[in-house]
Short mmCIF file of C-alpha atoms in Angstrom, two decimals:
data_model
loop_
_atom_site.label_atom_id
_atom_site.label_comp_id
_atom_site.label_asym_id
_atom_site.label_seq_id
_atom_site.Cartn_x
_atom_site.Cartn_y
_atom_site.Cartn_z
CA MET A 1 57.44 -6.78 42.01
CA PRO A 2 54.89 -4.72 44.03
CA LYS A 3 55.77 -1.70 41.91
CA ARG A 4 54.97 -3.60 38.71
CA PHE A 5 51.69 -4.78 40.17
CA LEU A 6 50.82 -1.23 41.19
CA ILE A 7 51.59 0.13 37.72
CA ALA A 8 49.45 -2.58 36.12
CA ALA A 9 46.58 -1.79 38.49
CA ILE A 10 46.76 1.93 37.71
CA VAL A 11 46.89 1.32 33.96
CA LEU A 12 43.84 -0.92 34.27
CA LEU A 13 41.95 1.70 36.26
CA VAL A 14 42.79 4.43 33.77
CA ALA A 15 41.71 2.21 30.88
CA LEU A 16 38.44 1.38 32.65
CA ALA A 17 37.73 5.02 33.35
CA GLY A 18 38.52 5.89 29.73
CA VAL A 19 36.06 3.31 28.41
CA ALA A 20 33.48 4.54 30.91
CA LEU A 21 33.88 8.14 29.84
CA TRP A 22 33.65 7.18 26.18
CA LEU A 23 30.43 5.29 26.79
CA ASP A 24 29.14 8.19 28.88
CA ARG A 25 29.63 10.49 25.90
CA SER A 26 28.15 8.13 23.38
CA ASP A 27 24.54 8.80 24.45
CA LEU A 28 23.92 5.10 24.94
CA ALA A 29 23.18 5.59 28.60
CA THR A 30 20.76 8.43 27.91
CA LEU A 31 18.71 6.95 25.08
CA PRO A 32 15.02 6.83 25.91
CA LEU A 33 13.61 3.38 26.51
CA ALA A 34 11.53 3.46 23.34
CA ALA A 35 14.62 4.14 21.29
CA LYS A 36 16.50 1.28 22.89
CA SER A 37 13.84 -1.22 21.90
CA HIS A 38 13.98 -0.42 18.21
CA ALA A 39 15.67 -2.56 15.64
CA THR A 40 18.17 -1.14 13.24
CA VAL A 41 17.89 -2.07 9.61
CA ALA A 42 20.85 -3.18 7.57
CA ALA A 43 22.20 -0.66 5.10
CA THR A 44 20.25 -0.67 1.91
CA ALA A 45 21.72 -0.91 -1.55
CA VAL A 46 18.82 0.84 -3.29
CA SER A 47 20.14 3.46 -5.66
CA PRO A 48 18.81 7.04 -5.60
CA GLY A 49 17.38 6.43 -9.05
CA ALA A 50 15.40 3.43 -7.83
CA LEU A 51 14.18 5.35 -4.80
CA TYR A 52 12.97 8.34 -6.75
CA SER A 53 11.41 6.31 -9.52
CA ALA A 54 9.02 4.62 -7.06
CA LYS A 55 5.41 5.60 -7.71
CA PHE A 56 2.28 5.15 -5.62
CA SER A 57 -1.38 6.14 -5.87
CA ASP A 58 -2.65 8.63 -3.33
CA LEU A 59 -6.08 8.58 -1.68
CA GLN A 60 -7.59 10.39 -4.68
CA GLY A 61 -6.15 7.81 -7.06
CA ASN A 62 -3.48 10.14 -8.48
CA VAL A 63 -0.17 8.45 -9.18
CA GLN A 64 2.71 10.26 -7.53
CA GLY A 65 6.43 9.59 -7.68
CA LEU A 66 8.84 10.07 -4.81
CA GLY A 67 11.14 11.83 -7.26
CA GLN A 68 9.15 15.05 -6.87
CA TRP A 69 10.81 15.43 -3.45
CA ASP A 70 14.38 14.68 -4.57
CA ARG A 71 15.63 18.05 -3.32
CA LYS A 72 14.05 17.69 0.08
CA LEU A 73 14.83 15.70 3.18
CA LEU A 74 12.32 12.93 2.58
CA ILE A 75 10.94 10.95 5.51
CA VAL A 76 9.19 7.79 4.30
CA ASN A 77 7.04 6.08 6.91
CA PHE A 78 5.61 2.60 6.26
CA TRP A 79 2.55 1.93 8.40
CA ALA A 80 -0.91 0.33 8.57
CA THR A 81 -4.15 0.92 10.43
CA TRP A 82 -3.86 -2.56 11.99
CA CYS A 83 -0.46 -1.72 13.47
CA GLY A 84 -0.70 -0.30 16.99
CA PRO A 85 2.87 1.06 17.21
CA CYS A 86 2.34 2.79 13.84
CA LYS A 87 -0.60 4.69 15.26
CA GLU A 88 1.52 5.80 18.19
CA GLU A 89 4.02 7.53 15.95
CA ILE A 90 1.70 9.14 13.39
CA PRO A 91 0.86 12.10 15.69
CA ILE A 92 4.62 12.63 16.01
CA LEU A 93 4.98 12.71 12.23
CA VAL A 94 2.05 15.12 11.90
CA LYS A 95 3.69 17.39 14.44
CA ILE A 96 7.07 17.21 12.70
CA GLN A 97 5.55 18.01 9.30
CA GLU A 98 3.76 21.01 10.77
CA LYS A 99 6.79 22.21 12.74
CA PHE A 100 9.15 22.04 9.79
CA SER A 101 6.79 23.12 7.03
CA GLY A 102 9.11 26.05 6.26
CA ARG A 103 12.11 23.78 5.80
CA ASP A 104 12.83 21.42 2.95
CA VAL A 105 11.35 18.49 4.81
CA GLN A 106 8.66 16.20 3.40
CA ILE A 107 7.01 13.26 5.12
CA VAL A 108 5.13 10.63 3.14
CA GLY A 109 3.20 7.70 4.54
CA ILE A 110 3.07 4.46 2.59
CA ALA A 111 0.38 2.22 4.04
CA VAL A 112 0.26 -1.56 3.92
CA ASP A 113 -3.49 -1.32 3.95
CA SER A 114 -6.67 -0.78 1.95
CA SER A 115 -7.63 2.65 0.60
CA LEU A 116 -10.84 2.58 2.63
CA ASN A 117 -9.12 1.89 5.95
CA VAL A 118 -6.46 4.49 5.26
CA ALA A 119 -8.95 7.16 4.13
CA ASN A 120 -11.10 6.68 7.23
CA TYR A 121 -8.14 6.77 9.57
CA SER A 122 -6.34 9.71 7.97
CA ARG A 123 -9.57 11.75 8.14
CA SER A 124 -10.03 10.95 11.80
CA ILE A 125 -6.62 12.25 12.84
CA LYS A 126 -6.03 14.78 10.05
CA ILE A 127 -2.77 13.56 8.58
CA ASN A 128 -1.07 16.58 6.99
CA TYR A 129 1.25 14.79 4.57
CA PRO A 130 0.69 12.60 1.48
CA ILE A 131 -0.57 9.09 2.15
CA PHE A 132 -0.26 6.23 -0.32
CA PRO A 133 -2.24 3.05 0.44
CA ASP A 134 -0.74 0.04 -1.29
CA GLU A 135 -1.24 -3.35 0.35
CA VAL A 136 1.18 -5.16 -1.94
CA GLY A 137 3.59 -2.55 -3.25
CA ALA A 138 4.27 -0.97 0.14
CA ILE A 139 5.69 -4.13 1.67
CA ALA A 140 7.75 -4.85 -1.44
CA PHE A 141 9.24 -1.34 -1.38
CA SER A 142 9.90 -1.53 2.36
CA LYS A 143 11.71 -4.84 1.84
CA ARG A 144 13.85 -3.31 -0.89
CA LEU A 145 14.90 -0.72 1.68
CA GLY A 146 16.23 -3.46 3.94
CA ASN A 147 13.13 -4.44 5.92
CA ARG A 148 13.62 -8.16 5.27
CA LEU A 149 10.51 -9.36 7.10
CA GLY A 150 8.21 -6.52 6.07
CA LEU A 151 7.69 -5.41 9.67
CA LEU A 152 5.98 -2.21 10.73
CA PRO A 153 6.46 0.60 11.50
CA HIS A 154 9.44 1.24 9.26
CA THR A 155 10.86 4.71 8.73
CA VAL A 156 13.52 5.73 6.24
CA VAL A 157 15.03 9.19 5.89
CA ILE A 158 16.46 10.05 2.48
CA ALA A 159 18.78 13.03 2.13
CA PRO A 160 18.42 15.35 -0.87
CA GLY A 161 20.03 13.45 -3.72
CA GLY A 162 18.87 10.03 -2.62
CA THR A 163 21.18 8.79 0.12
CA VAL A 164 19.46 6.83 2.88
CA ILE A 165 20.69 8.38 6.13
CA TYR A 166 18.35 6.75 8.62
CA ASN A 167 16.57 3.41 8.56
CA LYS A 168 14.62 2.16 11.54
CA LEU A 169 12.08 -0.47 12.50
CA GLY A 170 9.88 0.54 15.40
CA VAL A 171 8.41 3.78 16.64
CA VAL A 172 10.45 6.91 15.88
CA THR A 173 10.71 9.59 18.51
CA GLU A 174 10.26 13.30 17.96
CA ALA A 175 13.76 13.93 19.32
CA GLU A 176 15.33 11.56 16.79
CA LEU A 177 13.62 13.23 13.84
CA VAL A 178 14.32 16.74 15.09
CA ASP A 179 17.98 15.84 15.42
CA ILE A 180 18.13 14.42 11.89
CA ILE A 181 16.34 17.43 10.44
CA ALA A 182 18.61 19.85 12.29
CA LYS A 183 21.67 18.13 10.84
CA ASN A 184 20.39 17.58 7.32
CA ALA A 185 17.86 20.27 6.45
CA PRO A 186 19.34 23.63 7.45
CA ILE A 187 17.14 26.71 7.36
CA MET B 1 57.51 1.12 48.93
CA SER B 2 58.63 4.67 48.13
CA PHE B 3 56.54 7.68 49.15
CA ARG B 4 55.88 8.48 45.47
CA TRP B 5 54.22 5.11 44.77
CA TRP B 6 52.32 5.23 48.04
CA GLY B 7 50.92 8.60 47.01
CA LEU B 8 49.74 7.19 43.70
CA TRP B 9 48.15 4.21 45.40
CA LYS B 10 46.51 6.46 47.98
CA GLY B 11 45.19 8.68 45.17
CA SER B 12 43.77 5.68 43.38
CA PHE B 13 42.15 4.49 46.58
CA PHE B 14 40.45 7.80 47.15
CA HIS B 15 39.21 7.74 43.57
CA CYS B 16 37.58 4.43 44.26
CA ALA B 17 34.13 6.04 44.14
CA PHE B 18 34.88 7.35 40.66
CA VAL B 19 36.05 3.93 39.57
CA LEU B 20 32.88 2.34 40.90
CA ARG B 21 30.80 4.87 39.05
CA ALA B 22 32.82 4.28 35.92
CA GLY B 23 32.26 0.56 36.30
CA LEU B 24 28.54 1.18 36.65
CA VAL B 25 28.49 3.27 33.49
CA VAL B 26 30.35 0.48 31.68
CA ALA B 27 27.75 -2.02 32.88
CA VAL B 28 24.84 0.23 31.87
CA GLY B 29 26.45 0.87 28.50
CA PHE B 30 26.90 -2.85 27.95
CA MET B 31 23.28 -3.51 28.89
CA ALA B 32 22.12 -0.79 26.49
CA LEU B 33 24.21 -2.32 23.73
CA THR B 34 22.74 -5.74 24.29
CA ALA B 35 19.17 -4.36 24.61
CA ALA B 36 19.32 -2.58 21.27
CA SER B 37 18.38 -5.20 18.71
CA THR B 38 18.98 -5.47 15.04
CA GLU B 39 16.48 -6.46 12.41
CA SER B 40 18.14 -9.87 12.19
CA ASP B 41 17.33 -10.49 15.87
CA LEU B 42 13.62 -10.47 15.09
CA LEU B 43 12.17 -13.86 14.36
CA GLU B 44 10.70 -14.95 11.07
CA PRO B 45 6.91 -15.17 11.50
CA GLU B 46 7.08 -18.98 11.14
CA ARG B 47 9.41 -19.12 14.14
CA ALA B 48 7.71 -16.42 16.21
CA PHE B 49 4.34 -18.15 15.76
CA GLN B 50 4.91 -21.89 15.28
CA LEU B 51 1.82 -23.65 13.98
CA SER B 52 0.85 -27.29 14.17
CA ALA B 53 -2.45 -28.72 12.96
CA ARG B 54 -4.37 -32.00 13.10
CA PHE B 55 -7.84 -33.45 12.99
CA SER B 56 -8.78 -33.88 16.65
CA ASP B 57 -11.93 -35.76 15.61
CA HIS B 58 -13.91 -36.41 12.44
CA LYS B 59 -15.33 -32.88 12.31
CA THR B 60 -12.81 -30.68 14.09
CA VAL B 61 -9.41 -29.34 13.13
CA GLU B 62 -7.21 -28.43 16.05
CA LEU B 63 -4.63 -25.69 15.49
CA ASN B 64 -1.92 -25.05 18.04
CA TYR B 65 0.41 -22.07 18.01
CA LYS B 66 3.57 -22.01 20.06
CA ILE B 67 4.34 -18.31 20.47
CA ALA B 68 7.89 -17.12 21.14
CA ASP B 69 8.64 -15.11 24.25
CA GLY B 70 8.00 -11.40 23.65
CA TYR B 71 5.54 -11.96 20.80
CA TYR B 72 1.74 -12.10 20.71
CA LEU B 73 -1.17 -12.81 18.33
CA TYR B 74 -4.49 -10.96 18.01
CA ARG B 75 -7.67 -13.02 18.15
CA PRO B 76 -9.73 -10.82 15.76
CA ARG B 77 -7.02 -11.10 13.11
CA PHE B 78 -7.45 -14.86 12.60
CA LYS B 79 -9.15 -15.93 9.38
CA PHE B 80 -9.73 -19.43 8.04
CA ALA B 81 -10.54 -20.46 4.50
CA PRO B 82 -10.48 -23.78 2.61
CA GLU B 83 -8.53 -24.12 -0.61
CA PRO B 84 -10.23 -24.44 -2.99
CA THR B 85 -13.01 -22.48 -1.36
CA THR B 86 -15.72 -25.01 -2.25
CA SER B 87 -13.88 -28.00 -0.81
CA ALA B 88 -14.98 -27.51 2.80
CA LYS B 89 -17.17 -25.49 5.12
CA PHE B 90 -16.08 -24.19 8.47
CA GLY B 91 -18.07 -23.54 11.62
CA ILE B 92 -17.34 -20.95 14.29
CA ALA B 93 -13.86 -21.39 15.70
CA ARG B 94 -13.39 -21.85 19.44
CA PHE B 95 -10.25 -20.34 20.96
CA SER B 96 -8.43 -21.03 24.20
CA LYS B 97 -8.56 -18.22 26.71
CA GLY B 98 -6.25 -15.32 25.99
CA LYS B 99 -5.42 -12.11 27.74
CA MET B 100 -7.31 -8.85 27.24
CA LYS B 101 -5.15 -5.96 26.13
CA GLN B 102 -5.89 -2.27 25.59
CA ASP B 103 -4.65 -1.71 22.08
CA PRO B 104 -4.39 1.57 20.14
CA THR B 105 -5.85 -0.13 17.08
CA PHE B 106 -8.39 -2.63 18.34
CA GLY B 107 -9.34 -1.19 21.75
CA TRP B 108 -9.87 -3.95 24.29
CA VAL B 109 -8.81 -7.02 22.41
CA GLU B 110 -7.98 -10.62 23.26
CA THR B 111 -4.35 -11.52 22.61
CA TYR B 112 -2.35 -14.71 23.00
CA ARG B 113 1.11 -15.20 24.42
CA ASP B 114 3.06 -18.44 24.80
CA SER B 115 0.38 -20.52 23.06
CA VAL B 116 -3.12 -20.65 21.68
CA SER B 117 -5.32 -23.56 20.69
CA ILE B 118 -8.07 -23.18 18.13
CA PHE B 119 -10.80 -25.72 17.39
CA LEU B 120 -12.36 -25.30 13.98
CA PRO B 121 -15.48 -27.29 13.04
CA VAL B 122 -15.07 -28.65 9.52
CA ALA B 123 -17.26 -30.45 7.02
CA MET B 124 -15.72 -31.70 3.81
CA LEU B 125 -17.19 -31.85 0.33
CA GLU B 126 -18.04 -35.52 -0.36
CA THR B 127 -16.31 -35.61 -3.72
CA HIS B 128 -13.21 -34.11 -2.19
CA ILE B 129 -13.14 -36.95 0.33
CA SER B 130 -13.83 -39.64 -2.23
CA ARG B 131 -10.91 -38.43 -4.33
CA GLY B 132 -8.65 -38.77 -1.32
CA GLN B 133 -7.67 -35.14 -1.46
CA PRO B 134 -6.42 -33.55 1.73
CA LEU B 135 -8.08 -30.63 3.45
CA ARG B 136 -6.10 -27.54 2.53
CA LEU B 137 -6.70 -24.93 5.17
CA LYS B 138 -5.47 -21.35 4.70
CA ILE B 139 -4.94 -19.59 7.99
CA THR B 140 -4.33 -15.86 8.24
CA SER B 141 -2.91 -14.58 11.50
CA GLN B 142 -1.34 -11.38 12.67
CA GLY B 143 0.78 -10.48 15.65
CA CYS B 144 3.33 -8.14 17.05
CA ALA B 145 6.47 -8.15 19.17
CA ASP B 146 6.93 -6.33 22.46
CA ALA B 147 9.77 -4.44 20.78
CA GLY B 148 7.02 -2.25 19.25
CA ILE B 149 7.00 -3.92 15.88
CA CYS B 150 4.14 -5.67 14.07
CA TYR B 151 4.10 -8.40 11.48
CA PRO B 152 1.90 -7.99 8.44
CA PRO B 153 -1.01 -10.44 8.12
CA PHE B 154 0.63 -13.80 7.66
CA GLN B 155 -0.87 -16.64 5.63
CA GLN B 156 -0.06 -20.30 6.07
CA VAL B 157 -1.59 -23.26 4.29
CA VAL B 158 -1.72 -26.62 6.01
CA SER B 159 -2.67 -29.88 4.31
CA LEU B 160 -4.44 -32.39 6.51
CA GLN B 161 -5.38 -35.96 5.69
CA TYR B 162 -8.65 -36.83 7.35
CA GLY B 163 -9.31 -40.42 6.24
CA SER B 164 -12.78 -41.64 5.48
CA LEU B 165 -14.35 -40.57 8.75
CA ALA B 166 -14.57 -36.85 8.08
CA LEU B 167 -17.95 -35.21 8.25
CA ALA B 168 -19.09 -34.73 4.65
CA PHE B 169 -21.56 -32.60 2.76
CA PRO B 170 -22.82 -33.33 -0.78
CA GLU B 171 -21.90 -31.55 -3.95
CA PRO B 172 -23.91 -28.35 -4.48
CA ALA B 173 -26.89 -29.02 -6.80
CA ALA B 174 -25.46 -26.93 -9.66
CA ASN B 175 -22.40 -29.16 -9.84
CA ILE B 176 -24.12 -32.53 -9.68
CA GLY B 177 -23.54 -34.44 -12.88
CA THR B 178 -20.27 -32.76 -13.70
CA ASP B 179 -18.22 -34.91 -11.38
CA ARG B 180 -17.79 -38.60 -11.08
CA PRO B 181 -20.33 -40.45 -8.87
CA VAL B 182 -20.20 -39.55 -5.22
CA GLN B 183 -19.35 -42.27 -2.78
CA SER B 184 -20.49 -41.55 0.73
CA THR B 185 -17.64 -41.67 3.19
CA ALA B 186 -19.57 -40.97 6.36
CA PRO B 187 -19.07 -43.79 8.83
CA GLN B 188 -22.08 -45.86 9.89
CA ASN B 189 -21.72 -44.84 13.48
CA ALA B 190 -20.90 -41.19 12.79
CA PRO B 191 -22.64 -38.62 14.97
CA THR B 192 -25.90 -37.46 13.43
CA SER B 193 -25.39 -33.68 13.82
CA SER B 194 -26.30 -31.94 10.59
CA LEU B 195 -23.96 -29.61 8.76
CA SER B 196 -26.11 -26.59 9.48
CA GLU B 197 -26.04 -27.49 13.15
CA LEU B 198 -22.30 -27.95 12.98
CA LEU B 199 -21.71 -24.63 11.32
CA ARG B 200 -24.01 -22.78 13.67
CA LYS B 201 -22.57 -23.94 16.95
CA PRO B 202 -19.01 -23.80 18.25
CA LYS B 203 -17.74 -27.15 19.38
#
């Protein structure tokens, strides 16, 4: 009887240690606080065709389609000038666009905001990627990508060909984007 | 107990520190799992910011928001408008005291957690009252969650019955003659403050 108890105790300890080691390797314990507080977005059913056929007007009034970047790793960031967390991450996006300008990486910002607000803000911090202000269409498109409540900020990464590989509500970190780019946009 | 089993037990005992550490990692991992939310964990704006409205007196609408834990509303983002726009006039809203917050968008700004009460001076168009139509008040609000996520400007329309005691103002001159005769609904003992006075001063 004591032998059986001992064996059971050892098996339990080994199992516990195994689970602990698995969790230790899974990066959960090392995620930065900001990343832990984000909300994941349910997988979207939007087809590549629907993604790339989306069109928005830029700050100069020119209509542009997302399809022009179908061979690039496309990072779509939904934001607004009235959204504090959005403003926290825009400098990160500017830095990423600059850092990876030689790679097939393209960031676009779709703003749930007026052209005037967006133009003033983008001038003040020198946004180096295309910005599309669209108070109505932006939210609708974000919702189609799984953002049920139309919350901001919302960032979606689309692999060349149109597969959504990353979909997040909340502020993105530089490390997250660098990791995604390293895995999906080789030099 | 044989020497072999004793050795195993002894080994396990001396690895107690490792087991404790492993247990700690399990606990931390579990906490991280529970801390990470999903989009479905975030409340609908109607539930995050629960609104109730009533006439607190004949010339004031009282709005009360019950705000969910971890969510907040911005004072400068409130807007009020009657529907249709000519049916009522609003004075300057008075808000309960909030908390100042340094915000990347608005700088130092007053925000509300847990609850906020708003008192909105209102005068109704006389013909609107005489037809028994309710006050339809469109409220725009905007807030965020501590999770680092913001809600887009959110519009709600409340319909309030005010009875015959509401403070009234006459039909604009250009419209007189196009509607049926106006019947004054102001009570005999109603306060004598004029509309301009009402709209100038917070309650």
